[in-house]
Tab-separated table of C-alpha atoms in Angstrom:
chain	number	residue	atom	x	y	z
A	189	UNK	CA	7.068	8.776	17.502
A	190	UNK	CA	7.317	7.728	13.671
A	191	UNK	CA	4.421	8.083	11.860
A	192	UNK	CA	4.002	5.848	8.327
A	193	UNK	CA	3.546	8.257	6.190
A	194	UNK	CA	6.856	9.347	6.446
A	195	UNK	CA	8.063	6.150	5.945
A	196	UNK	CA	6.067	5.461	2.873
A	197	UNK	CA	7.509	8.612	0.893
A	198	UNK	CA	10.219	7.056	-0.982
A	199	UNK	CA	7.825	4.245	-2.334
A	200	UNK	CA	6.089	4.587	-5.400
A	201	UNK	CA	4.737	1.238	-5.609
A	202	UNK	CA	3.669	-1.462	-3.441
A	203	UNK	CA	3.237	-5.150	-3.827
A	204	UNK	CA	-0.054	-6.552	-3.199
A	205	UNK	CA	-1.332	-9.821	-2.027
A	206	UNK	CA	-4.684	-10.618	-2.741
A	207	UNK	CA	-6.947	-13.699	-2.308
A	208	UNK	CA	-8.060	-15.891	-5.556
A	209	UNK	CA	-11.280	-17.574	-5.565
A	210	UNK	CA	-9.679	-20.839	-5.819
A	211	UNK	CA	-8.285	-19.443	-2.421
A	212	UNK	CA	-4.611	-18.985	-3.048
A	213	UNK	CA	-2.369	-16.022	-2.307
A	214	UNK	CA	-1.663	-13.824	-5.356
A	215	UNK	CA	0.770	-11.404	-5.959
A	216	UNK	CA	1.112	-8.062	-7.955
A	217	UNK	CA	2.380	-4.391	-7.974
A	218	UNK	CA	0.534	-1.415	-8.114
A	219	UNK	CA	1.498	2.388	-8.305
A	220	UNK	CA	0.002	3.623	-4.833
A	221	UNK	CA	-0.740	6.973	-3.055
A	222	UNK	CA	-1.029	7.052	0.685
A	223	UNK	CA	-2.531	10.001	2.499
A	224	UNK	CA	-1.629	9.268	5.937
A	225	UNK	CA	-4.379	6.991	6.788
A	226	UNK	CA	-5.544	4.874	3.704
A	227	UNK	CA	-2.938	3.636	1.110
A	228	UNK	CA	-5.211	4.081	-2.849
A	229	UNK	CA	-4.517	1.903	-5.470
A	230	UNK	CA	-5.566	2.794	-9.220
A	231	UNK	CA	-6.147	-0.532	-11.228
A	232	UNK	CA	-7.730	-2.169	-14.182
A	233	UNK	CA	-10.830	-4.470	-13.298
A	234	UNK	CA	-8.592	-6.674	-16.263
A	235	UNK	CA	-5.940	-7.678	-13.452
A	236	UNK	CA	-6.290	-10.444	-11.329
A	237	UNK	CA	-5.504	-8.318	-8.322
A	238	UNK	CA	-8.532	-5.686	-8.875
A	239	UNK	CA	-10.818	-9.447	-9.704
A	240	UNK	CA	-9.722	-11.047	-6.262
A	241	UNK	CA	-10.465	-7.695	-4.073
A	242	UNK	CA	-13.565	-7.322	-5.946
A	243	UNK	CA	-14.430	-10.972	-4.403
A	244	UNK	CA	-12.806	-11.107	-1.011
A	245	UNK	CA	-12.195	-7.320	-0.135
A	246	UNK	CA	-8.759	-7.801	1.711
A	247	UNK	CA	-5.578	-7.216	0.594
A	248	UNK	CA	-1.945	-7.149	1.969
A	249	UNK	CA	0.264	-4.373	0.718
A	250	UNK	CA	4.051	-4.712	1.294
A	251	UNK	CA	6.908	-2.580	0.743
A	252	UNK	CA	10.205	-3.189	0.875
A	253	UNK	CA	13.678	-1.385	0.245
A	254	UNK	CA	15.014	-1.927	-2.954
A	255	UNK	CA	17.877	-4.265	-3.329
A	256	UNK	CA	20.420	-2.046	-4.920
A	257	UNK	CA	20.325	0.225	-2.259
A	258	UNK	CA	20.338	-2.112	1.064
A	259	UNK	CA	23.385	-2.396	2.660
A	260	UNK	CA	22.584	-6.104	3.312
A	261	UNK	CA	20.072	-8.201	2.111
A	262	UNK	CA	18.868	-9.973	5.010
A	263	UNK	CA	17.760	-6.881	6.442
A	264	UNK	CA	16.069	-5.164	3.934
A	265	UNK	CA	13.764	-2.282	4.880
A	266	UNK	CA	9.943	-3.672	5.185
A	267	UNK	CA	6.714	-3.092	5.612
A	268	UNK	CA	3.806	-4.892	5.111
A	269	UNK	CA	0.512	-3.261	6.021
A	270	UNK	CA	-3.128	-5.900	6.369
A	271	UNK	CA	-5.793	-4.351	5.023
A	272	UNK	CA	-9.502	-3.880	4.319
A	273	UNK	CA	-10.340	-3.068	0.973
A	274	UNK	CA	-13.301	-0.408	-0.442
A	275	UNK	CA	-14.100	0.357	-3.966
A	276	UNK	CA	-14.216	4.112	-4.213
A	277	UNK	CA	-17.213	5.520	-7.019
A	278	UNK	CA	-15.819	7.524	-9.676
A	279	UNK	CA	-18.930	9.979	-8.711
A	280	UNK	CA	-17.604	10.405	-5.211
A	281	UNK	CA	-15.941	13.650	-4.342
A	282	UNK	CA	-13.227	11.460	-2.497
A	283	UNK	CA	-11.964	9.975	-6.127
A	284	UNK	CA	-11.505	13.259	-7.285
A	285	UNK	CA	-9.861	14.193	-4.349
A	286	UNK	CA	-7.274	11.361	-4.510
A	287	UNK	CA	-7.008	11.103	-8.017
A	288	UNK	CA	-5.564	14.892	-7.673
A	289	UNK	CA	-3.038	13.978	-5.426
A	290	UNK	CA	-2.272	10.789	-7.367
A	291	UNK	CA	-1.096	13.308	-10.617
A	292	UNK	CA	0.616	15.628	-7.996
A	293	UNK	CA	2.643	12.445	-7.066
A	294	UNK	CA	3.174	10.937	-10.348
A	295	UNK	CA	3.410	13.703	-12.598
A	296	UNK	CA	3.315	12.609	-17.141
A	297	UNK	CA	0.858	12.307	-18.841
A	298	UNK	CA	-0.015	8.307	-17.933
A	299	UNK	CA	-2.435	8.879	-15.312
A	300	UNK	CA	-4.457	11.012	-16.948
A	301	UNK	CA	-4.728	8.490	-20.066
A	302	UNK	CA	-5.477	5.626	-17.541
A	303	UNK	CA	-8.616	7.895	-15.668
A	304	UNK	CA	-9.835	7.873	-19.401
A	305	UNK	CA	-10.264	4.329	-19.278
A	306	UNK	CA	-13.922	3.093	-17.424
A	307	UNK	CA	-12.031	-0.394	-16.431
A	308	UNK	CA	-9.859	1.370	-14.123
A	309	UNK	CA	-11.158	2.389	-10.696
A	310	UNK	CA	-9.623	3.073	-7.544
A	311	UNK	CA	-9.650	1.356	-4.381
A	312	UNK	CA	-9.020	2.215	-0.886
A	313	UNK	CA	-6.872	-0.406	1.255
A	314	UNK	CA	-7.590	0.989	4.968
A	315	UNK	CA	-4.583	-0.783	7.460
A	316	UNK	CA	-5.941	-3.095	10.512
A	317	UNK	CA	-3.167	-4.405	11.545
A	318	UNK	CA	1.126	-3.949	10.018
A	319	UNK	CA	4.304	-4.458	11.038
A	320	UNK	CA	7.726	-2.701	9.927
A	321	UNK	CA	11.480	-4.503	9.898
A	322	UNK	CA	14.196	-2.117	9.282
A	323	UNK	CA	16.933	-4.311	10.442
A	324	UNK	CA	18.018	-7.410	13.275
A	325	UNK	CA	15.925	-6.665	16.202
A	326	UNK	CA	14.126	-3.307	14.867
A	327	UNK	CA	10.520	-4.301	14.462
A	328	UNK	CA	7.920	-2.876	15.477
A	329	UNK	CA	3.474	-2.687	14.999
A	330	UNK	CA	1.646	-0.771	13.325
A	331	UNK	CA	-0.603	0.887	15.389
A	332	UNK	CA	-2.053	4.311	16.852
A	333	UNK	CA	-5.897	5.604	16.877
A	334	UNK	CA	-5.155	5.691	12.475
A	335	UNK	CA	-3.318	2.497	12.320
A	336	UNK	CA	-0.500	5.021	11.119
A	337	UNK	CA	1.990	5.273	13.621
A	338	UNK	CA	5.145	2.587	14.891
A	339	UNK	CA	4.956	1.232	17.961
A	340	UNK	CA	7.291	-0.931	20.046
A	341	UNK	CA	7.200	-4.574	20.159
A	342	UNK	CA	6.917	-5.583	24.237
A	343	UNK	CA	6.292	-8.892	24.141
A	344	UNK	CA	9.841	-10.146	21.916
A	345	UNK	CA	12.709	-11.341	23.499
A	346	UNK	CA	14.670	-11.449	20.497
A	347	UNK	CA	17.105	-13.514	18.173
A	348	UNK	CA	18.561	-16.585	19.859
């Protein structure tokens, strides 16, 4: 059995999709960290990203193999990963938690300017629901007890 976090180890960022109060789709990048369970994003309340999951607390993040690396472009590594989104307290011992293992992951001296900087906060995007493409007829759910884990697809009967 694959497990996400696994396949999440090469990315560094993800793309996000939020929801604008006018109630279109918008999309971003952030730098991300993913524990196994939750994937953390560390954002300015500036961006229009932080603004819309501040309003509607959903959020799509996506990842996707880069294009100078696939071997074709139609099947691109994916995943894209439906989630709930919670604003996580700079005075809870969880930030400080994840905010260590963010500077573990990206090491420089940029995160620790940007946790100087009171607009900035961190966010939790918890997975309900994902799915994962890594080529012609290789997709599969996102599932398991953690939402963390690939499972088959029963119910497709393929490209026609």
């Amino acid at each position: 059995m694959k497990f996400l976090k696994e396949l999440l180890e090469p990315f560094q960022s993800t793309v996000l999709g939020t929801v604008g109060t006018n109630g279109y789709p918008f999309s971003s990048y952030a730098p991300f960290y993913y524990d196994g369970e939750v994937v953390y994003v560390f954002i300015s309340d500036i961006a229009t990203h932080a603004k819309n999951m501040q309003h509607i607390p959903k959020a799509s993040a996506f990842l996707i193999e880069d294009e100078s690396i696939t071997e074709n472009i139609f099947r691109r590594k994916r995943i894209s990963l439906q989630c709930d989104v919670v604003h996580i307290a700079r005075e809870e011992e969880r930030f400080h938690t994840i905010m260590r293992n963010f500077q573990i992951r990206f090491e420089g001296d940029t995160l620790p300017m940007l946790m100087k900087m009171q607009d900035f906060n961190l966010y939790a995007l918890k997975p309900i629901y994902g799915e994962a493409t890594f080529g012609f007829g290789e997709a599969y759910n996102i599932g398991g007890e953690k939402m963390n884990q690939l499972v088959d697809r029963m119910s497709q009967s393929g490209h026609k």
